[in-house]
GROMACS .gro file of C-alpha atoms in nm:
model
  368
    1MET     CA    1   0.000   0.000   0.000
    2THR     CA    2   0.139   0.342  -0.102
    3ILE     CA    3   0.101   0.630   0.137
    4ASN     CA    4   0.112   0.973  -0.020
    5VAL     CA    5   0.261   1.231   0.212
    6LEU     CA    6   0.132   1.573   0.125
    7PRO     CA    7   0.355   1.876   0.183
    8GLU     CA    8   0.261   2.092   0.478
    9PRO     CA    9   0.061   2.403   0.383
   10ARG     CA   10   0.329   2.627   0.536
   11THR     CA   11   0.596   2.469   0.316
   12LEU     CA   12   0.382   2.515   0.006
   13ALA     CA   13   0.316   2.877   0.097
   14SER     CA   14   0.687   2.944   0.144
   15ALA     CA   15   0.773   2.784  -0.189
   16SER     CA   16   0.500   2.984  -0.361
   17ALA     CA   17   0.621   3.310  -0.204
   18PHE     CA   18   0.978   3.241  -0.314
   19ALA     CA   19   0.861   3.159  -0.665
   20ARG     CA   20   0.683   3.495  -0.683
   21MET     CA   21   0.995   3.676  -0.567
   22LEU     CA   22   1.239   3.492  -0.792
   23PRO     CA   23   1.201   3.708  -1.108
   24GLY     CA   24   1.250   4.032  -0.914
   25LEU     CA   25   1.543   3.889  -0.717
   26ALA     CA   26   1.705   3.769  -1.039
   27LEU     CA   27   1.661   4.109  -1.207
   28SER     CA   28   1.791   4.300  -0.903
   29GLY     CA   29   2.082   4.056  -0.878
   30ALA     CA   30   2.174   4.094  -1.244
   31LEU     CA   31   2.175   4.473  -1.220
   32ALA     CA   32   2.373   4.457  -0.894
   33ALA     CA   33   2.633   4.227  -1.051
   34THR     CA   34   2.670   4.465  -1.345
   35GLY     CA   35   2.710   4.760  -1.109
   36ILE     CA   36   2.973   4.576  -0.904
   37ALA     CA   37   3.164   4.483  -1.221
   38LEU     CA   38   3.156   4.841  -1.347
   39GLY     CA   39   3.260   4.964  -1.003
   40ARG     CA   40   3.589   4.776  -1.039
   41ILE     CA   41   3.691   4.982  -1.341
   42ALA     CA   42   3.986   5.197  -1.234
   43TRP     CA   43   3.859   5.519  -1.392
   44LEU     CA   44   3.524   5.493  -1.216
   45GLN     CA   45   3.696   5.413  -0.885
   46ASP     CA   46   3.926   5.714  -0.921
   47HIS     CA   47   3.623   5.937  -0.971
   48GLY     CA   48   3.437   5.803  -0.667
   49PHE     CA   49   3.164   5.602  -0.844
   50SER     CA   50   3.089   5.304  -0.620
   51ALA     CA   51   2.899   4.986  -0.703
   52LEU     CA   52   2.598   5.118  -0.511
   53THR     CA   53   2.579   5.436  -0.716
   54LEU     CA   54   2.612   5.246  -1.043
   55ALA     CA   55   2.350   4.990  -0.935
   56ILE     CA   56   2.083   5.252  -0.872
   57VAL     CA   57   2.163   5.422  -1.204
   58LEU     CA   58   2.125   5.092  -1.389
   59GLY     CA   59   1.801   5.021  -1.202
   60MET     CA   60   1.660   5.359  -1.300
   61ILE     CA   61   1.753   5.304  -1.665
   62VAL     CA   62   1.577   4.968  -1.675
   63GLY     CA   63   1.285   5.091  -1.465
   64ASN     CA   64   1.219   5.382  -1.699
   65THR     CA   65   1.282   5.209  -2.033
   66VAL     CA   66   1.225   4.833  -2.021
   67TYR     CA   67   0.947   4.842  -1.761
   68PRO     CA   68   0.716   5.074  -1.962
   69TRP     CA   69   0.766   4.859  -2.271
   70ALA     CA   70   0.718   4.530  -2.087
   71PRO     CA   71   0.455   4.582  -1.814
   72ARG     CA   72   0.432   4.206  -1.758
   73LEU     CA   73   0.797   4.207  -1.649
   74ALA     CA   74   0.724   4.484  -1.401
   75VAL     CA   75   0.431   4.292  -1.254
   76ALA     CA   76   0.625   3.965  -1.237
   77SER     CA   77   0.924   4.134  -1.074
   78GLY     CA   78   0.729   4.340  -0.820
   79ALA     CA   79   0.748   4.102  -0.523
   80GLY     CA   80   1.119   4.035  -0.559
   81VAL     CA   81   1.203   4.401  -0.614
   82ASN     CA   82   1.013   4.500  -0.299
   83PHE     CA   83   1.188   4.226  -0.101
   84SER     CA   84   1.527   4.348  -0.224
   85LYS     CA   85   1.475   4.715  -0.137
   86GLN     CA   86   1.334   4.635   0.207
   87ASN     CA   87   1.456   4.306   0.356
   88LEU     CA   88   1.789   4.277   0.175
   89LEU     CA   89   1.858   4.640   0.258
   90ARG     CA   90   1.821   4.578   0.632
   91LEU     CA   91   2.046   4.272   0.616
   92GLY     CA   92   2.299   4.470   0.415
   93VAL     CA   93   2.306   4.748   0.676
   94VAL     CA   94   2.364   4.492   0.953
   95LEU     CA   95   2.654   4.327   0.770
   96TYR     CA   96   2.802   4.668   0.690
   97GLY     CA   97   2.930   4.656   1.047
   98LEU     CA   98   3.201   4.411   0.938
   99ARG     CA   99   3.382   4.705   0.779
  100LEU     CA  100   3.426   4.875   1.117
  101THR     CA  101   3.579   4.813   1.457
  102VAL     CA  102   3.565   4.996   1.788
  103GLN     CA  103   3.943   5.031   1.763
  104ASP     CA  104   3.892   5.278   1.476
  105ILE     CA  105   3.794   5.537   1.735
  106ASP     CA  106   4.140   5.524   1.892
  107HIS     CA  107   4.304   5.636   1.570
  108VAL     CA  108   4.120   5.970   1.555
  109GLY     CA  109   4.090   6.029   1.929
  110ILE     CA  110   3.823   6.213   2.123
  111ALA     CA  111   3.865   6.519   1.900
  112GLY     CA  112   3.793   6.318   1.586
  113VAL     CA  113   3.480   6.165   1.741
  114ALA     CA  114   3.361   6.507   1.859
  115ILE     CA  115   3.420   6.656   1.513
  116ASP     CA  116   3.217   6.380   1.347
  117ALA     CA  117   2.935   6.414   1.599
  118MET     CA  118   2.913   6.792   1.565
  119ILE     CA  119   2.916   6.781   1.186
  120LEU     CA  120   2.653   6.507   1.181
  121GLY     CA  121   2.421   6.686   1.421
  122SER     CA  122   2.457   7.032   1.270
  123THR     CA  123   2.417   6.912   0.910
  124PHE     CA  124   2.104   6.711   0.982
  125ALA     CA  125   1.951   6.994   1.188
  126LEU     CA  126   2.016   7.242   0.908
  127ALA     CA  127   1.859   7.004   0.657
  128CYS     CA  128   1.539   6.978   0.858
  129LEU     CA  129   1.524   7.350   0.936
  130ILE     CA  130   1.610   7.492   0.594
  131GLY     CA  131   1.443   7.217   0.395
  132THR     CA  132   1.103   7.244   0.560
  133ARG     CA  133   1.077   7.605   0.678
  134TRP     CA  134   1.256   7.790   0.401
  135LEU     CA  135   1.237   7.567   0.095
  136GLY     CA  136   0.902   7.409   0.179
  137LEU     CA  137   1.015   7.052   0.114
  138GLU     CA  138   0.839   6.749   0.258
  139ARG     CA  139   1.004   6.663   0.588
  140LYS     CA  140   1.084   6.310   0.472
  141THR     CA  141   1.276   6.443   0.171
  142ALA     CA  142   1.467   6.692   0.386
  143MET     CA  143   1.553   6.420   0.639
  144LEU     CA  144   1.686   6.183   0.375
  145ILE     CA  145   1.900   6.451   0.213
  146GLY     CA  146   2.022   6.549   0.559
  147ALA     CA  147   2.109   6.189   0.649
  148GLY     CA  148   2.297   6.134   0.324
  149SER     CA  149   2.495   6.457   0.365
  150ALA     CA  150   2.557   6.415   0.737
  151ILE     CA  151   2.663   6.050   0.764
  152CYS     CA  152   2.762   5.825   0.475
  153GLY     CA  153   2.582   5.910   0.157
  154ALA     CA  154   2.361   5.659  -0.019
  155ALA     CA  155   2.403   5.395   0.253
  156ALA     CA  156   2.269   5.639   0.515
  157VAL     CA  157   1.978   5.739   0.291
  158MET     CA  158   1.885   5.375   0.240
  159ALA     CA  159   1.924   5.298   0.611
  160ALA     CA  160   1.705   5.594   0.709
  161GLU     CA  161   1.430   5.505   0.461
  162PRO     CA  162   1.266   5.232   0.677
  163VAL     CA  163   1.259   5.473   0.973
  164VAL     CA  164   1.130   5.774   0.779
  165LYS     CA  165   0.905   5.556   0.557
  166ALA     CA  166   0.973   5.764   0.250
  167ARG     CA  167   0.859   5.701  -0.105
  168ALA     CA  168   1.097   5.553  -0.363
  169GLU     CA  169   1.133   5.880  -0.556
  170GLN     CA  170   1.219   6.068  -0.235
  171VAL     CA  171   1.497   5.820  -0.163
  172THR     CA  172   1.628   5.844  -0.518
  173VAL     CA  173   1.631   6.224  -0.512
  174ALA     CA  174   1.834   6.214  -0.189
  175VAL     CA  175   2.079   5.963  -0.336
  176ALA     CA  176   2.114   6.175  -0.649
  177THR     CA  177   2.220   6.477  -0.442
  178VAL     CA  178   2.485   6.264  -0.271
  179VAL     CA  179   2.623   6.158  -0.608
  180VAL     CA  180   2.631   6.512  -0.748
  181PHE     CA  181   2.799   6.693  -0.460
  182GLY     CA  182   3.011   6.401  -0.342
  183THR     CA  183   3.158   6.376  -0.690
  184LEU     CA  184   3.221   6.751  -0.696
  185ALA     CA  185   3.403   6.718  -0.363
  186ILE     CA  186   3.651   6.474  -0.515
  187PHE     CA  187   3.787   6.749  -0.740
  188LEU     CA  188   3.739   7.040  -0.498
  189TYR     CA  189   3.910   6.909  -0.183
  190PRO     CA  190   4.262   6.867  -0.330
  191ALA     CA  191   4.244   7.237  -0.424
  192LEU     CA  192   4.126   7.319  -0.071
  193PHE     CA  193   4.427   7.130   0.065
  194GLU     CA  194   4.663   7.356  -0.131
  195LEU     CA  195   4.481   7.662   0.002
  196ASN     CA  196   4.501   7.524   0.357
  197ARG     CA  197   4.877   7.488   0.325
  198HIS     CA  198   4.894   7.867   0.291
  199TRP     CA  199   4.607   7.969   0.521
  200ALA     CA  200   4.659   7.697   0.788
  201LEU     CA  201   4.291   7.709   0.881
  202ILE     CA  202   4.280   7.335   0.956
  203PRO     CA  203   4.569   7.226   1.182
  204GLY     CA  204   4.760   6.900   1.166
  205GLY     CA  205   4.896   6.905   0.813
  206ALA     CA  206   4.796   6.616   0.590
  207ASN     CA  207   4.663   6.410   0.882
  208GLY     CA  208   4.444   6.695   1.004
  209PHE     CA  209   4.317   6.764   0.656
  210GLY     CA  210   4.242   6.392   0.618
  211ILE     CA  211   4.012   6.409   0.921
  212TYR     CA  212   3.844   6.710   0.759
  213VAL     CA  213   3.792   6.507   0.440
  214GLY     CA  214   3.653   6.206   0.625
  215SER     CA  215   3.422   6.415   0.841
  216THR     CA  216   3.267   6.620   0.559
  217ILE     CA  217   3.253   6.425   0.230
  218HIS     CA  218   2.944   6.213   0.169
  219GLU     CA  219   3.038   5.861   0.044
  220VAL     CA  220   3.320   5.634   0.161
  221ALA     CA  221   3.434   5.588  -0.202
  222GLN     CA  222   3.435   5.965  -0.252
  223VAL     CA  223   3.639   6.014   0.067
  224VAL     CA  224   3.899   5.765  -0.055
  225ALA     CA  225   3.918   5.924  -0.401
  226ALA     CA  226   3.958   6.279  -0.264
  227ALA     CA  227   4.206   6.187   0.010
  228ARG     CA  228   4.428   5.984  -0.222
  229SER     CA  229   4.474   6.295  -0.434
  230VAL     CA  230   4.616   6.469  -0.127
  231GLY     CA  231   4.849   6.191  -0.014
  232PRO     CA  232   4.877   5.862   0.179
  233ASP     CA  233   4.877   6.025   0.525
  234ALA     CA  234   4.559   6.214   0.445
  235ALA     CA  235   4.403   5.900   0.299
  236ASN     CA  236   4.466   5.696   0.613
  237SER     CA  237   4.323   5.951   0.855
  238ALA     CA  238   4.033   6.029   0.618
  239VAL     CA  239   3.919   5.668   0.600
  240ILE     CA  240   3.936   5.625   0.978
  241ALA     CA  241   3.743   5.949   1.039
  242LYS     CA  242   3.486   5.837   0.785
  243MET     CA  243   3.448   5.495   0.947
  244VAL     CA  244   3.388   5.656   1.287
  245ARG     CA  245   3.124   5.875   1.122
  246VAL     CA  246   2.962   5.565   0.973
  247MET     CA  247   2.953   5.404   1.318
  248MET     CA  248   2.727   5.689   1.429
  249LEU     CA  249   2.461   5.566   1.186
  250ALA     CA  250   2.305   5.325   1.437
  251PRO     CA  251   2.257   5.570   1.729
  252PHE     CA  252   2.137   5.829   1.476
  253LEU     CA  253   1.866   5.593   1.349
  254VAL     CA  254   1.752   5.511   1.701
  255MET     CA  255   1.729   5.879   1.798
  256LEU     CA  256   1.554   5.964   1.472
  257SER     CA  257   1.300   5.690   1.530
  258ALA     CA  258   1.234   5.815   1.884
  259TRP     CA  259   1.198   6.172   1.762
  260LEU     CA  260   0.950   6.078   1.490
  261ALA     CA  261   0.744   5.872   1.732
  262ARG     CA  262   0.717   6.163   1.973
  263ASP     CA  263   0.650   6.434   1.718
  264SER     CA  264   0.276   6.502   1.733
  265THR     CA  265   0.249   6.625   1.376
  266LEU     CA  266   0.430   6.334   1.223
  267GLN     CA  267   0.261   6.086   1.454
  268ALA     CA  268  -0.078   6.168   1.305
  269LEU     CA  269   0.064   6.113   0.958
  270VAL     CA  270   0.223   5.785   1.059
  271GLU     CA  271  -0.102   5.663   1.211
  272ALA     CA  272  -0.297   5.747   0.897
  273GLU     CA  273  -0.051   5.598   0.652
  274HIS     CA  274   0.080   5.298   0.838
  275ALA     CA  275  -0.186   5.223   1.104
  276HIS     CA  276   0.058   5.250   1.392
  277ALA     CA  277  -0.076   5.271   1.742
  278LYS     CA  278  -0.049   5.611   1.900
  279GLY     CA  279   0.282   5.666   2.074
  280GLN     CA  280   0.431   5.345   1.931
  281LEU     CA  281   0.806   5.366   1.878
  282ALA     CA  282   0.915   5.221   1.543
  283VAL     CA  283   1.249   5.086   1.664
  284PRO     CA  284   1.495   5.020   1.377
  285TRP     CA  285   1.609   4.681   1.506
  286PHE     CA  286   1.854   4.641   1.221
  287ALA     CA  287   2.050   4.933   1.372
  288PHE     CA  288   2.113   4.723   1.683
  289GLY     CA  289   2.220   4.439   1.457
  290PHE     CA  290   2.467   4.677   1.296
  291VAL     CA  291   2.615   4.765   1.636
  292ALA     CA  292   2.633   4.397   1.734
  293VAL     CA  293   2.826   4.312   1.417
  294VAL     CA  294   3.068   4.602   1.479
  295LEU     CA  295   3.132   4.474   1.831
  296LEU     CA  296   3.178   4.118   1.706
  297ASN     CA  297   3.423   4.235   1.440
  298SER     CA  298   3.611   4.435   1.703
  299LEU     CA  299   3.683   4.114   1.897
  300GLN     CA  300   3.865   3.979   1.590
  301TRP     CA  301   3.728   3.632   1.642
  302LEU     CA  302   3.629   3.591   1.278
  303PRO     CA  303   3.898   3.479   1.031
  304ALA     CA  304   4.004   3.747   0.786
  305SER     CA  305   3.889   3.530   0.496
  306VAL     CA  306   3.537   3.503   0.643
  307VAL     CA  307   3.518   3.880   0.692
  308ALA     CA  308   3.639   3.940   0.337
  309VAL     CA  309   3.384   3.703   0.183
  310THR     CA  310   3.100   3.836   0.398
  311THR     CA  311   3.190   4.193   0.306
  312GLU     CA  312   3.165   4.101  -0.061
  313ILE     CA  313   2.825   3.944   0.005
  314ASP     CA  314   2.720   4.259   0.187
  315THR     CA  315   2.820   4.473  -0.111
  316ALA     CA  316   2.606   4.250  -0.332
  317LEU     CA  317   2.307   4.279  -0.097
  318LEU     CA  318   2.331   4.658  -0.081
  319ALA     CA  319   2.377   4.677  -0.457
  320MET     CA  320   2.063   4.465  -0.506
  321ALA     CA  321   1.873   4.701  -0.276
  322MET     CA  322   1.994   5.003  -0.472
  323ALA     CA  323   1.910   4.839  -0.804
  324ALA     CA  324   1.562   4.756  -0.676
  325LEU     CA  325   1.516   5.114  -0.563
  326GLY     CA  326   1.612   5.234  -0.908
  327LEU     CA  327   1.362   4.996  -1.066
  328ALA     CA  328   1.085   5.138  -0.847
  329THR     CA  329   1.171   5.500  -0.926
  330HIS     CA  330   1.010   5.694  -1.209
  331ILE     CA  331   1.180   5.992  -1.370
  332GLY     CA  332   0.853   6.184  -1.371
  333ALA     CA  333   0.838   6.171  -0.991
  334ILE     CA  334   1.193   6.306  -0.963
  335ARG     CA  335   1.117   6.582  -1.213
  336LYS     CA  336   0.812   6.670  -1.007
  337ALA     CA  337   1.034   6.722  -0.701
  338GLY     CA  338   1.192   7.021  -0.877
  339ALA     CA  339   1.513   7.206  -0.798
  340LYS     CA  340   1.453   7.252  -0.426
  341PRO     CA  341   1.611   6.921  -0.314
  342LEU     CA  342   1.922   7.006  -0.515
  343LEU     CA  343   1.931   7.353  -0.362
  344LEU     CA  344   1.906   7.206  -0.011
  345ALA     CA  345   2.191   6.966  -0.088
  346LEU     CA  346   2.397   7.256  -0.224
  347ILE     CA  347   2.344   7.456   0.097
  348LEU     CA  348   2.445   7.153   0.306
  349PHE     CA  349   2.749   7.102   0.084
  350GLY     CA  350   2.854   7.461   0.152
  351TRP     CA  351   2.805   7.406   0.524
  352LEU     CA  352   3.014   7.088   0.517
  353ILE     CA  353   3.299   7.277   0.351
  354VAL     CA  354   3.292   7.600   0.554
  355GLY     CA  355   3.127   7.490   0.879
  356GLY     CA  356   3.318   7.163   0.871
  357ALA     CA  357   3.647   7.352   0.839
  358LEU     CA  358   3.563   7.572   1.137
  359ILE     CA  359   3.464   7.269   1.346
  360ASN     CA  360   3.786   7.091   1.247
  361ARG     CA  361   3.982   7.400   1.351
  362TRP     CA  362   3.823   7.477   1.687
  363VAL     CA  363   3.736   7.138   1.834
  364PRO     CA  364   4.098   7.012   1.859
  365ALA     CA  365   4.198   7.347   2.009
  366LEU     CA  366   3.921   7.334   2.269
  367LEU     CA  367   3.998   6.973   2.362
  368GLY     CA  368   4.371   7.037   2.374
   0.00000   0.00000   0.00000
């Protein structure tokens, strides 16, 4: 007698859900792989174009050309694209902690940490104040542009998106501003270094200027490109200062989440759009995962080969998230946003250059 064992309903449901996501995951993965491959080209690396930036550009190209011509592809890919830009993003942010250690703080000292914290706080506050009260932008757009300018570019924008609950076009606009002004910084900062050699506004020579670079330029790749043009000493201190700034992403997300939950105006909007209970705190749990991974990496228990492979996987996950975001973004929505987001980013860029220089000058003097 033959007994037929039927699969459990939960197993069938999981298989069906994965099957629905597979086309979108495959498309996001293909675009991410292309972006990663292009990101290894020396010319693009020298000009600060990372795999994440290239992935979102490729996603936008496909999303605004192939998708309109093949609506069935867009429908079939929807589930996987949404999974990539939400779930894979959170996992990518957590694993990003493998690039950092607590020991990085020792290399820049208390002054370096204080500089990063002051630049982060002042830049984000200016973004919210100027963006909403003067330029009349939606607060979510201003916050995303502020996060990208204040912390670590596109990665910070993507990490803040689940907390702010912004639309895809708002995220893309914020990322675009990071690309524009971060790329401009690559060519501007070597000229500023030559001026600083005569004016001596920022103390510490190449090392001090490297901290200035790492504390004020948007993307990690852009920091590396700009600092290398100055010299190896500047490059080393710039990368460390930038990594300390990136480590502030997790506490920033937690504080931002608490602020949004306690803001009465935004709370009403959150309740209407997302059916949250009144006073509920939307804790970004992936931020705690990020901190946990940083602490684990600081213990140096993991073999270097494991860290290297996992970092490559993390780059692929973040690139898939960026590609998926590009696929979900329509040019018309960006055009509708107008010139105000770019103007806000320009003002913040000016603050990072001038205000950042003043902070880099006075904080070490005050702390001795």
